[in-house]
Each structure stands twice: as C-alpha cells, then as structure tokens.
mmCIF file of C-alpha atoms and ligand atoms in Angstrom:
data_model
loop_
_atom_site.group_PDB
_atom_site.id
_atom_site.type_symbol
_atom_site.label_atom_id
_atom_site.label_comp_id
_atom_site.label_asym_id
_atom_site.label_seq_id
_atom_site.Cartn_x
_atom_site.Cartn_y
_atom_site.Cartn_z
ATOM 1 C CA UNK I 1 60.949 119.913 100.402
ATOM 2 C CA UNK I 2 61.165 117.805 103.560
ATOM 3 C CA UNK I 3 62.750 114.374 103.249
ATOM 4 C CA UNK I 4 62.944 111.624 105.832
ATOM 5 C CA UNK I 5 66.229 109.733 105.340
ATOM 6 C CA UNK I 6 66.941 106.185 106.490
ATOM 7 C CA UNK I 7 70.412 104.615 106.541
ATOM 8 C CA UNK I 8 71.031 101.071 107.788
ATOM 9 C CA UNK I 9 73.690 99.709 105.442
ATOM 10 C CA UNK I 10 76.088 98.437 108.120
ATOM 11 C CA UNK I 11 76.354 98.971 111.883
ATOM 12 C CA UNK I 12 74.798 102.426 112.182
ATOM 13 C CA UNK I 13 71.032 102.845 112.503
ATOM 14 C CA UNK I 14 70.200 106.347 111.419
ATOM 15 C CA UNK I 15 67.099 108.388 110.608
ATOM 16 C CA UNK I 16 67.161 112.074 109.658
ATOM 17 C CA UNK I 17 64.824 114.842 108.580
ATOM 18 C CA UNK I 18 66.395 117.255 106.082
ATOM 19 C CA UNK I 19 64.870 120.285 104.400
ATOM 20 C CA UNK I 20 65.889 121.147 100.823
ATOM 21 C CA UNK I 21 68.921 118.865 100.912
ATOM 22 C CA UNK I 22 70.917 121.112 103.238
ATOM 23 C CA UNK I 23 69.072 122.081 106.421
ATOM 24 C CA UNK I 24 69.237 119.272 108.975
ATOM 25 C CA UNK I 25 66.194 119.258 111.266
ATOM 26 C CA UNK I 26 67.351 116.076 112.980
ATOM 27 C CA UNK I 27 69.962 113.384 112.403
ATOM 28 C CA UNK I 28 69.760 110.559 114.919
ATOM 29 C CA UNK I 29 72.483 107.911 114.772
ATOM 30 C CA UNK I 30 72.653 104.811 116.962
ATOM 31 C CA UNK I 31 75.992 103.147 116.401
ATOM 32 C CA UNK I 32 76.806 99.629 117.511
ATOM 33 C CA UNK I 33 80.518 100.009 116.655
ATOM 34 C CA UNK I 34 81.534 99.591 120.311
ATOM 35 C CA UNK I 35 79.845 96.157 120.289
ATOM 36 C CA UNK I 36 82.291 95.092 117.557
ATOM 37 C CA UNK I 37 85.414 96.744 118.992
ATOM 38 C CA UNK I 38 86.685 93.428 120.353
ATOM 39 C CA UNK I 39 85.901 91.301 117.288
ATOM 40 C CA UNK I 40 87.957 93.619 115.036
ATOM 41 C CA UNK I 41 85.056 94.113 112.627
ATOM 42 C CA UNK I 42 81.303 93.873 112.106
ATOM 43 C CA UNK I 43 79.523 90.514 112.474
ATOM 44 C CA UNK I 44 76.711 90.811 109.859
ATOM 45 C CA UNK I 45 74.037 88.774 111.684
ATOM 46 C CA UNK I 46 74.620 90.670 114.936
ATOM 47 C CA UNK I 47 74.509 94.001 113.110
ATOM 48 C CA UNK I 48 71.150 93.087 111.519
ATOM 49 C CA UNK I 49 69.648 92.054 114.858
ATOM 50 C CA UNK I 50 70.715 95.339 116.411
ATOM 51 C CA UNK I 51 69.223 97.237 113.475
ATOM 52 C CA UNK I 52 65.878 95.565 114.241
ATOM 53 C CA UNK I 53 66.096 96.628 117.904
ATOM 54 C CA UNK I 54 67.101 100.202 117.131
ATOM 55 C CA UNK I 55 65.193 101.305 114.043
ATOM 56 C CA UNK I 56 61.864 102.281 115.682
ATOM 57 C CA UNK I 57 63.326 104.189 118.666
ATOM 58 C CA UNK I 58 65.668 106.012 116.267
ATOM 59 C CA UNK I 59 62.802 106.812 113.877
ATOM 60 C CA UNK I 60 60.604 108.191 116.669
ATOM 61 C CA UNK I 61 63.475 110.209 118.091
ATOM 62 C CA UNK I 62 64.249 111.777 114.677
ATOM 63 C CA UNK I 63 60.601 112.808 114.182
ATOM 64 C CA UNK I 64 60.310 114.227 117.667
ATOM 65 C CA UNK I 65 63.632 116.161 117.490
ATOM 66 C CA UNK I 66 62.553 117.722 114.185
ATOM 67 C CA UNK I 67 59.134 118.410 115.727
ATOM 68 C CA UNK I 68 57.230 117.101 112.702
ATOM 69 C CA UNK I 69 54.752 114.348 111.853
ATOM 70 C CA UNK I 70 54.383 112.142 108.752
ATOM 71 C CA UNK I 71 51.999 114.704 107.195
ATOM 72 C CA UNK I 72 54.919 117.157 106.849
ATOM 73 C CA UNK I 73 57.133 114.703 104.935
ATOM 74 C CA UNK I 74 57.284 114.963 101.134
ATOM 75 C CA UNK I 75 59.534 111.940 100.415
ATOM 76 C CA UNK I 76 61.298 109.079 102.140
ATOM 77 C CA UNK I 77 64.872 108.464 100.960
ATOM 78 C CA UNK I 78 66.378 105.159 101.977
ATOM 79 C CA UNK I 79 69.749 103.513 101.348
ATOM 80 C CA UNK I 80 69.065 100.715 98.858
ATOM 81 C CA UNK I 81 72.653 99.357 98.802
ATOM 82 C CA UNK I 82 75.412 98.410 98.775
ATOM 83 C CA UNK I 83 75.828 97.114 102.297
ATOM 84 C CA UNK I 84 75.114 94.145 104.542
ATOM 85 C CA UNK I 85 71.958 92.471 103.263
ATOM 86 C CA UNK I 86 70.346 91.895 106.677
ATOM 87 C CA UNK I 87 71.026 95.464 107.813
ATOM 88 C CA UNK I 88 69.776 96.946 104.540
ATOM 89 C CA UNK I 89 66.550 94.948 104.772
ATOM 90 C CA UNK I 90 65.681 96.546 108.100
ATOM 91 C CA UNK I 91 65.898 100.046 106.621
ATOM 92 C CA UNK I 92 64.196 99.270 103.330
ATOM 93 C CA UNK I 93 61.349 97.380 105.022
ATOM 94 C CA UNK I 94 60.809 100.281 107.407
ATOM 95 C CA UNK I 95 60.844 102.753 104.504
ATOM 96 C CA UNK I 96 58.378 100.702 102.461
ATOM 97 C CA UNK I 97 56.058 100.314 105.438
ATOM 98 C CA UNK I 98 55.922 104.046 106.241
ATOM 99 C CA UNK I 99 55.531 104.754 102.531
ATOM 100 C CA UNK I 100 52.562 102.392 102.259
ATOM 101 C CA UNK I 101 50.780 103.514 105.438
ATOM 102 C CA UNK I 102 51.230 107.265 104.983
ATOM 103 C CA UNK I 103 51.269 107.349 101.190
ATOM 104 C CA UNK I 104 54.673 109.058 100.958
ATOM 105 C CA UNK I 105 56.729 108.376 97.808
ATOM 106 C CA UNK I 106 59.966 106.467 98.209
ATOM 107 C CA UNK I 107 63.401 107.318 96.790
ATOM 108 C CA UNK I 108 66.090 104.600 96.707
ATOM 109 C CA UNK I 109 69.562 106.066 97.264
ATOM 110 C CA UNK I 110 72.886 104.412 96.488
ATOM 111 C CA UNK I 111 74.975 104.577 99.675
ATOM 112 C CA UNK I 112 77.952 106.161 97.902
ATOM 113 C CA UNK I 113 75.732 108.829 96.362
ATOM 114 C CA UNK I 114 74.730 109.694 99.932
ATOM 115 C CA UNK I 115 78.372 110.266 100.891
ATOM 116 C CA UNK I 116 78.879 112.465 97.812
ATOM 117 C CA UNK I 117 76.028 114.708 98.977
ATOM 118 C CA UNK I 118 77.269 115.000 102.574
ATOM 119 C CA UNK I 119 79.378 118.147 101.986
ATOM 120 C CA UNK I 120 76.202 120.129 101.320
ATOM 121 C CA UNK I 121 74.744 119.431 104.771
ATOM 122 C CA UNK I 122 74.602 122.601 106.851
ATOM 123 C CA UNK I 123 77.257 124.119 104.658
ATOM 124 C CA UNK I 124 77.357 127.922 105.003
ATOM 125 C CA UNK I 125 79.216 128.445 101.716
ATOM 126 C CA UNK I 126 77.634 125.958 99.369
ATOM 127 C CA UNK I 127 80.082 123.715 97.476
ATOM 128 C CA UNK I 128 79.953 124.057 93.690
ATOM 129 C CA UNK I 129 80.632 122.090 90.500
ATOM 130 C CA UNK I 130 82.740 121.068 88.722
ATOM 131 C CA UNK I 131 84.679 119.416 91.519
ATOM 132 C CA UNK I 132 86.920 116.486 92.245
ATOM 133 C CA UNK I 133 85.472 114.305 95.002
ATOM 134 C CA UNK I 134 87.459 111.768 96.979
ATOM 135 C CA UNK I 135 84.961 109.407 98.591
ATOM 136 C CA UNK I 136 86.733 107.215 101.137
ATOM 137 C CA UNK I 137 85.062 104.818 103.528
ATOM 138 C CA UNK I 138 85.302 101.279 104.828
ATOM 139 C CA UNK I 139 83.732 99.939 101.627
ATOM 140 C CA UNK I 140 85.004 102.105 98.787
ATOM 141 C CA UNK I 141 87.770 104.491 97.697
ATOM 142 C CA UNK I 142 86.541 106.476 94.710
ATOM 143 C CA UNK I 143 87.831 109.538 92.898
ATOM 144 C CA UNK I 144 85.170 111.381 90.890
ATOM 145 C CA UNK I 145 85.067 114.256 88.497
ATOM 146 C CA UNK I 146 81.555 115.683 88.991
ATOM 147 C CA UNK I 147 79.791 118.257 86.876
ATOM 148 C CA UNK I 148 76.530 118.109 88.881
ATOM 149 C CA UNK I 149 75.035 116.080 91.710
ATOM 150 C CA UNK I 150 74.001 113.303 89.385
ATOM 151 C CA UNK I 151 76.507 113.563 86.530
ATOM 152 C CA UNK I 152 80.123 112.539 86.812
ATOM 153 C CA UNK I 153 82.980 110.311 85.760
ATOM 154 C CA UNK I 154 84.613 107.779 88.046
ATOM 155 C CA UNK I 155 88.337 108.483 87.618
ATOM 156 C CA UNK I 156 89.701 105.816 89.916
ATOM 157 C CA UNK I 157 88.952 103.301 92.629
ATOM 158 C CA UNK I 158 90.793 100.877 94.854
ATOM 159 C CA UNK I 159 92.309 97.814 93.226
ATOM 160 C CA UNK I 160 91.917 95.831 96.450
ATOM 161 C CA UNK I 161 90.981 97.090 99.944
ATOM 162 C CA UNK I 162 89.189 100.357 100.648
ATOM 163 C CA UNK I 163 91.178 102.984 102.573
ATOM 164 C CA UNK I 164 88.961 102.598 105.659
ATOM 165 C CA UNK I 165 89.407 98.838 105.503
ATOM 166 C CA UNK I 166 93.187 99.396 105.419
ATOM 167 C CA UNK I 167 92.848 101.492 108.590
ATOM 168 C CA UNK I 168 90.650 98.838 110.216
ATOM 169 C CA UNK I 169 92.956 95.931 109.330
ATOM 170 C CA UNK I 170 96.104 97.870 110.248
ATOM 171 C CA UNK I 171 94.551 98.727 113.610
ATOM 172 C CA UNK I 172 93.753 95.051 114.238
ATOM 173 C CA UNK I 173 97.423 94.163 113.545
ATOM 174 C CA UNK I 174 98.506 96.884 115.970
ATOM 175 C CA UNK I 175 96.110 95.645 118.650
ATOM 176 C CA UNK I 176 94.006 98.819 118.409
ATOM 177 C CA UNK I 177 90.181 98.654 118.630
ATOM 178 C CA UNK I 178 87.647 98.751 115.761
ATOM 179 C CA UNK I 179 86.888 101.066 114.024
ATOM 180 C CA UNK I 180 90.535 101.324 113.070
ATOM 181 C CA UNK I 181 90.563 104.812 111.523
ATOM 182 C CA UNK I 182 89.915 106.782 114.704
ATOM 183 C CA UNK I 183 92.120 104.495 116.829
ATOM 184 C CA UNK I 184 95.084 104.646 114.404
ATOM 185 C CA UNK I 185 94.664 108.433 114.148
ATOM 186 C CA UNK I 186 94.611 108.740 117.946
ATOM 187 C CA UNK I 187 97.708 106.553 118.403
ATOM 188 C CA UNK I 188 99.492 108.434 115.593
ATOM 189 C CA UNK I 189 99.319 111.718 117.515
ATOM 190 C CA UNK I 190 102.148 110.558 119.794
ATOM 191 C CA UNK I 191 104.075 108.737 117.049
ATOM 192 C CA UNK I 192 106.889 109.649 114.656
ATOM 193 C CA UNK I 193 105.790 109.073 111.053
ATOM 194 C CA UNK I 194 109.403 108.918 109.841
ATOM 195 C CA UNK I 195 110.452 105.873 111.886
ATOM 196 C CA UNK I 196 108.815 103.319 109.573
ATOM 197 C CA UNK I 197 108.561 104.952 106.144
ATOM 198 C CA UNK I 198 106.237 102.553 104.320
ATOM 199 C CA UNK I 199 106.272 102.500 100.505
ATOM 200 C CA UNK I 200 103.539 104.553 98.791
ATOM 201 C CA UNK I 201 101.743 102.212 96.362
ATOM 202 C CA UNK I 202 101.327 103.287 92.711
ATOM 203 C CA UNK I 203 103.350 106.470 93.326
ATOM 204 C CA UNK I 204 105.263 105.940 90.075
ATOM 205 C CA UNK I 205 102.054 105.685 88.061
ATOM 206 C CA UNK I 206 99.850 108.509 86.888
ATOM 207 C CA UNK I 207 96.598 107.115 88.230
ATOM 208 C CA UNK I 208 93.581 107.877 90.410
ATOM 209 C CA UNK I 209 93.439 104.209 91.415
ATOM 210 C CA UNK I 210 94.711 103.104 94.803
ATOM 211 C CA UNK I 211 95.928 99.905 96.422
ATOM 212 C CA UNK I 212 96.435 99.121 100.093
ATOM 213 C CA UNK I 213 97.186 95.394 100.191
ATOM 214 C CA UNK I 214 100.959 95.939 99.799
ATOM 215 C CA UNK I 215 100.963 98.473 102.620
ATOM 216 C CA UNK I 216 99.112 96.061 104.898
ATOM 217 C CA UNK I 217 101.669 93.395 104.092
ATOM 218 C CA UNK I 218 104.547 95.812 104.788
ATOM 219 C CA UNK I 219 103.088 96.500 108.221
ATOM 220 C CA UNK I 220 102.717 92.773 108.890
ATOM 221 C CA UNK I 221 106.303 92.007 107.848
ATOM 222 C CA UNK I 222 107.648 94.969 109.837
ATOM 223 C CA UNK I 223 105.746 93.850 112.933
ATOM 224 C CA UNK I 224 107.087 90.321 112.563
ATOM 225 C CA UNK I 225 110.655 91.622 112.319
ATOM 226 C CA UNK I 226 110.629 94.358 114.908
ATOM 227 C CA UNK I 227 107.815 93.422 117.258
ATOM 228 C CA UNK I 228 105.112 95.800 118.392
ATOM 229 C CA UNK I 229 106.232 96.599 121.930
ATOM 230 C CA UNK I 230 106.680 100.283 122.686
ATOM 231 C CA UNK I 231 106.308 101.101 119.014
ATOM 232 C CA UNK I 232 102.538 101.196 118.344
ATOM 233 C CA UNK I 233 102.393 104.994 118.027
ATOM 234 C CA UNK I 234 105.259 105.120 115.505
ATOM 235 C CA UNK I 235 103.737 102.314 113.425
ATOM 236 C CA UNK I 236 100.352 104.048 113.535
ATOM 237 C CA UNK I 237 101.808 107.406 112.434
ATOM 238 C CA UNK I 238 103.820 105.872 109.574
ATOM 239 C CA UNK I 239 100.923 103.689 108.423
ATOM 240 C CA UNK I 240 98.464 106.595 108.460
ATOM 241 C CA UNK I 241 100.983 108.728 106.559
ATOM 242 C CA UNK I 242 101.311 106.121 103.790
ATOM 243 C CA UNK I 243 97.499 105.860 103.364
ATOM 244 C CA UNK I 244 97.062 109.640 103.300
ATOM 245 C CA UNK I 245 99.965 110.149 100.869
ATOM 246 C CA UNK I 246 98.452 107.699 98.426
ATOM 247 C CA UNK I 247 95.020 109.320 98.583
ATOM 248 C CA UNK I 248 96.630 112.727 98.090
ATOM 249 C CA UNK I 249 98.454 111.442 94.995
ATOM 250 C CA UNK I 250 95.081 110.334 93.568
ATOM 251 C CA UNK I 251 93.717 113.873 93.957
ATOM 252 C CA UNK I 252 96.851 115.411 92.436
ATOM 253 C CA UNK I 253 96.480 113.211 89.384
ATOM 254 C CA UNK I 254 92.754 114.032 89.070
ATOM 255 C CA UNK I 255 93.609 117.738 89.151
ATOM 256 C CA UNK I 256 96.171 117.204 86.364
ATOM 257 C CA UNK I 257 93.366 115.689 84.268
ATOM 258 C CA UNK I 258 90.907 118.500 85.105
ATOM 259 C CA UNK I 259 92.950 121.662 85.788
ATOM 260 C CA UNK I 260 89.832 123.837 85.484
ATOM 261 C CA UNK I 261 88.393 122.400 88.708
ATOM 262 C CA UNK I 262 88.307 124.876 91.608
ATOM 263 C CA UNK I 263 87.136 122.657 94.457
ATOM 264 C CA UNK I 264 88.122 119.358 96.027
ATOM 265 C CA UNK I 265 85.571 117.520 98.177
ATOM 266 C CA UNK I 266 86.570 114.788 100.625
ATOM 267 C CA UNK I 267 83.737 112.607 101.981
ATOM 268 C CA UNK I 268 83.145 109.249 103.691
ATOM 269 C CA UNK I 269 84.315 107.926 107.059
ATOM 270 C CA UNK I 270 88.024 108.399 106.290
ATOM 271 C CA UNK I 271 87.417 112.094 105.496
ATOM 272 C CA UNK I 272 87.229 112.573 109.274
ATOM 273 C CA UNK I 273 90.985 111.973 109.343
ATOM 274 C CA UNK I 274 92.749 115.206 110.281
ATOM 275 C CA UNK I 275 96.081 114.238 108.726
ATOM 276 C CA UNK I 276 94.378 113.438 105.402
ATOM 277 C CA UNK I 277 92.618 116.820 105.365
ATOM 278 C CA UNK I 278 95.856 118.603 106.256
ATOM 279 C CA UNK I 279 97.889 116.824 103.570
ATOM 280 C CA UNK I 280 95.337 117.415 100.810
ATOM 281 C CA UNK I 281 94.884 121.023 101.914
ATOM 282 C CA UNK I 282 98.663 121.671 101.863
ATOM 283 C CA UNK I 283 99.111 119.953 98.504
ATOM 284 C CA UNK I 284 96.145 121.523 96.726
ATOM 285 C CA UNK I 285 96.521 125.167 97.844
ATOM 286 C CA UNK I 286 95.031 127.514 96.578
ATOM 287 C CA UNK I 287 92.061 125.277 95.714
ATOM 288 C CA UNK I 288 89.169 125.191 98.180
ATOM 289 C CA UNK I 289 88.825 121.924 100.077
ATOM 290 C CA UNK I 290 85.324 120.990 101.291
ATOM 291 C CA UNK I 291 84.755 118.329 103.921
ATOM 292 C CA UNK I 292 81.479 117.546 105.737
ATOM 293 C CA UNK I 293 80.760 120.264 108.320
ATOM 294 C CA UNK I 294 80.535 117.750 111.215
ATOM 295 C CA UNK I 295 82.229 114.382 111.793
ATOM 296 C CA UNK I 296 78.766 112.785 112.065
ATOM 297 C CA UNK I 297 78.275 113.609 108.360
ATOM 298 C CA UNK I 298 81.593 111.913 107.414
ATOM 299 C CA UNK I 299 80.647 108.497 108.751
ATOM 300 C CA UNK I 300 77.384 106.754 107.886
ATOM 301 C CA UNK I 301 74.310 108.875 108.621
ATOM 302 C CA UNK I 302 70.790 109.335 107.296
ATOM 303 C CA UNK I 303 71.081 113.101 106.705
ATOM 304 C CA UNK I 304 73.350 112.473 103.711
ATOM 305 C CA UNK I 305 70.829 109.975 102.310
ATOM 306 C CA UNK I 306 68.012 112.521 102.631
ATOM 307 C CA UNK I 307 70.244 115.139 100.989
ATOM 308 C CA UNK I 308 71.074 112.807 98.089
ATOM 309 C CA UNK I 309 67.361 112.019 97.717
ATOM 310 C CA UNK I 310 66.624 115.734 97.426
ATOM 311 C CA UNK I 311 69.269 116.389 94.745
ATOM 312 C CA UNK I 312 68.083 113.304 92.897
ATOM 313 C CA UNK I 313 64.529 114.675 92.896
ATOM 314 C CA UNK I 314 65.749 118.077 91.731
ATOM 315 C CA UNK I 315 67.992 116.815 88.908
ATOM 316 C CA UNK I 316 66.443 113.495 87.887
ATOM 317 C CA UNK I 317 62.808 113.475 89.054
ATOM 318 C CA UNK I 318 61.856 110.897 86.419
ATOM 319 C CA UNK I 319 64.184 108.222 87.808
ATOM 320 C CA UNK I 320 64.257 109.181 91.508
ATOM 321 C CA UNK I 321 61.148 107.310 92.542
ATOM 322 C CA UNK I 322 61.109 104.864 89.647
ATOM 323 C CA UNK I 323 62.544 101.800 91.286
ATOM 324 C CA UNK I 324 64.130 100.561 94.425
ATOM 325 C CA UNK I 325 66.710 98.158 93.091
ATOM 326 C CA UNK I 326 70.256 97.756 94.406
ATOM 327 C CA UNK I 327 71.950 98.264 91.062
ATOM 328 C CA UNK I 328 75.493 99.457 91.715
ATOM 329 C CA UNK I 329 77.096 99.665 88.306
ATOM 330 C CA UNK I 330 79.117 102.676 87.183
ATOM 331 C CA UNK I 331 79.258 105.531 86.181
ATOM 332 C CA UNK I 332 77.435 107.971 88.456
ATOM 333 C CA UNK I 333 74.358 108.058 86.245
ATOM 334 C CA UNK I 334 73.804 104.405 87.026
ATOM 335 C CA UNK I 335 74.383 104.938 90.728
ATOM 336 C CA UNK I 336 71.106 106.714 90.924
ATOM 337 C CA UNK I 337 68.831 104.426 88.924
HETATM 338 O O1 KG4 M 1 81.558 105.895 105.690
HETATM 339 P P1 KG4 M 1 81.684 104.944 106.834
HETATM 340 O O2 KG4 M 1 81.073 105.330 108.144
HETATM 341 O O3 KG4 M 1 81.109 103.537 106.470
HETATM 342 C C1 KG4 M 1 81.267 102.940 105.215
HETATM 343 O O4 KG4 M 1 80.550 103.353 104.273
HETATM 344 O O5 KG4 M 1 82.154 102.070 105.140
HETATM 345 O O6 KG4 M 1 83.250 104.690 107.000
HETATM 346 C C2 KG4 M 1 83.741 103.860 108.012
HETATM 347 C C3 KG4 M 1 85.243 103.811 107.849
HETATM 348 C C4 KG4 M 1 85.905 102.823 108.787
HETATM 349 O O7 KG4 M 1 86.763 102.000 108.028
HETATM 350 C C5 KG4 M 1 86.658 103.705 109.751
HETATM 351 O O8 KG4 M 1 87.846 103.107 110.246
HETATM 352 C C6 KG4 M 1 86.967 104.920 108.910
HETATM 353 O O9 KG4 M 1 85.815 105.105 108.102
HETATM 354 N N1 KG4 M 1 87.193 106.124 109.714
HETATM 355 C C7 KG4 M 1 88.361 106.783 109.749
HETATM 356 C C8 KG4 M 1 88.215 107.836 110.701
HETATM 357 N N2 KG4 M 1 86.943 107.772 111.185
HETATM 358 C C9 KG4 M 1 86.331 106.721 110.563
HETATM 359 N N3 KG4 M 1 89.512 106.575 109.083
HETATM 360 C C10 KG4 M 1 90.543 107.397 109.349
HETATM 361 N N4 KG4 M 1 90.501 108.396 110.263
HETATM 362 C C11 KG4 M 1 89.360 108.659 110.951
HETATM 363 N N5 KG4 M 1 89.323 109.650 111.839
HETATM 364 ZN ZN1 ZN M 2 79.415 104.834 104.206
#
C-alpha cells in the first residue's frame, strides 16, 4: 500500500511517500526553523505564510524523488492536528484538493500518533508490542503503554511545559538559538553536568507524569545569582541532565507498572538527544530501546504521518477514512478517530 503523507503542523513543511508503513520512498522536509532562530520561537503567522510558499515545491519534489505519480497512490494521510491552525490549514487544504482531483481517499492522522509510528520507518528489526513509548517533543511529553499501533493507555504526561519546550526556553535564557534542544545538547558537550545540579522534579513520586516549570525557574534564579559569563556550557550540561533524568524516571516507573514489557520506544524531537538515549539505555538494560532510525524521523516529518496512516488502515479501517476532525481527546483510541 502506497501512502502520500503530508505534515504541516508547525514550522516544517513535509511530504513523503511510504510503502506499507515502513519503506520510505521519499521524505522531503523544508524547515523554516532557521528563520525563527533569532526570535526564540515560532511566529505562527510567519510559519503559515512559509507553509503556503513551500507546500507545492515540496510535494512535487517528494513525488519526483519517489518516481511515482498520483495513479500509484492508494491513500493520502495528512496531519489533522494538533498544531498551529494556519500551518495545519495549508496541509489539510492541499490534502483535500489532491484527494478531490485524483479521487484518492484521505486519512486524518493525529500528530502524536505519527510520532508513535516513527520507530517503524526503515527499521531493519521491526519493533514489537507490548511496549512502553516515551513521546517527547516541543508540544507534548507522553508515556504510553501500547499493546498495538492503535490500542494503548496513556500513563503520564507533562503537568506544565513539554520537554522540548523546556529545552527551547532554557536555550533562550542561555542565549542559545532556537530550536533549543540541539543547541543545548551541542553546548553541553563541553560542559560539566555536576557544576549546577538542578533538582529533579517529581523524583520522590511514583509517577509517569513530568513537570519542567520548576527546573526552568531554577535555571533563571541560578543565572540571576551567578551570571552567565563563561558558564553557558556547564549550565547547558546540568540543565539537559535534569530533563533527561526526569524522563528516565518516567520510563522506570512505567516499567514497574508493566514488568512484562520487553521494549522501550523513544520518539519525537527530543528523542534525537544523545544523552537521553544513553541514560535510558543504561537504566533499562537489558531491555531493547528503539529510537527512530534517522534524526529526520525524530523531528516533524511526513513519513511518520504516512506510516501512522498505514497502521490505522490495517488495524482500524472502519474509522481511518471516516472523518477529518481535529479531536485530540485521550486515550489512544480517540487519537485516531
Ligand atoms: O517533534 P518536533 O519536531 O515538533 C513537535 O511536535 O513539537 O519536536 C521539536 C522539539 C523542539 O522543542 C526541539 O528543541 C526538540 O524537539 N529537539 C531536541 C533535539 N532536537 C530537537 N531536544 C533535545 N535534544 C535534541 N537533539
Ligand atoms: Zn511533532
């Protein structure tokens, strides 16, 4: 089954062609992140305008790289939400238009469900269920127990900021460019994580929930007291360590609840973080840890949306093409309707 995926929920414009949910024939991503590096975050109206400029060139490039035409496509899977309304509209309007002209059925995919499917992309040893999935991006921090692609229980989420947001806001305080995750990780390489040992939120509680507002405040207070000069790398290393430690604690607690689980999956933009992977890997040995096979599948991309559309069609064909609403209620079953 060949699916054309479209993802435009924020500041990436992406179109992909994926076969049977796993084989990526093309995955074209035009990111406008560098445009927002100075502003410290995405300006929604600007992001939407850039989506308009980029969507058709990206679409044509994805079709030509995969060497296919619309006749070869079985379904179109498009991110239906959540995300920035203007950006989402560009993708959904494009999807609806192609669907109408070429008579290709449309599948609406919840953005988070796309991230959950990203570990299957080009994976040589296919991940299996049941698994614990940590889905960490700029918009959400979720811990799932999953028994199939479309069935699962949300075990925990952030009580305030998402982990990626904590990276982005911490980076802004440290004078590092947006997106904050990669710039904090880069600065942390030359830093000493033990110089500013920040408190790990909720570490006394047995929970899969997370909270990053206290950590952000600790960084702010520390910077006010000690000043930033000559110390950015140490702050970055300590701050990254505190975020990763908290996310690792969430996984540890999930594994206490479901000791039969054999695999841990880490997805979403923050799953690109090397220290996070290392910490979870060390803590969860001998369990197998699966992360997306390429960094481009960690951050927002259309291949994961096409993959999610495929698994949705395989497991829930009756609901997959039923509607195109932006319903985002929990649990996972509702993510897909
Ligand atoms: O999944 P994503 O591309 O978009 C959302 O769905 O939000 O995630 C973007 C987030 C940003 O907050 C960014 O700072 C973070 O992922 N991120 C990272 C890394 N690469 C991206 N965080 C930590 N370390 C990284 N290497
Ligand atoms: Zn995302």
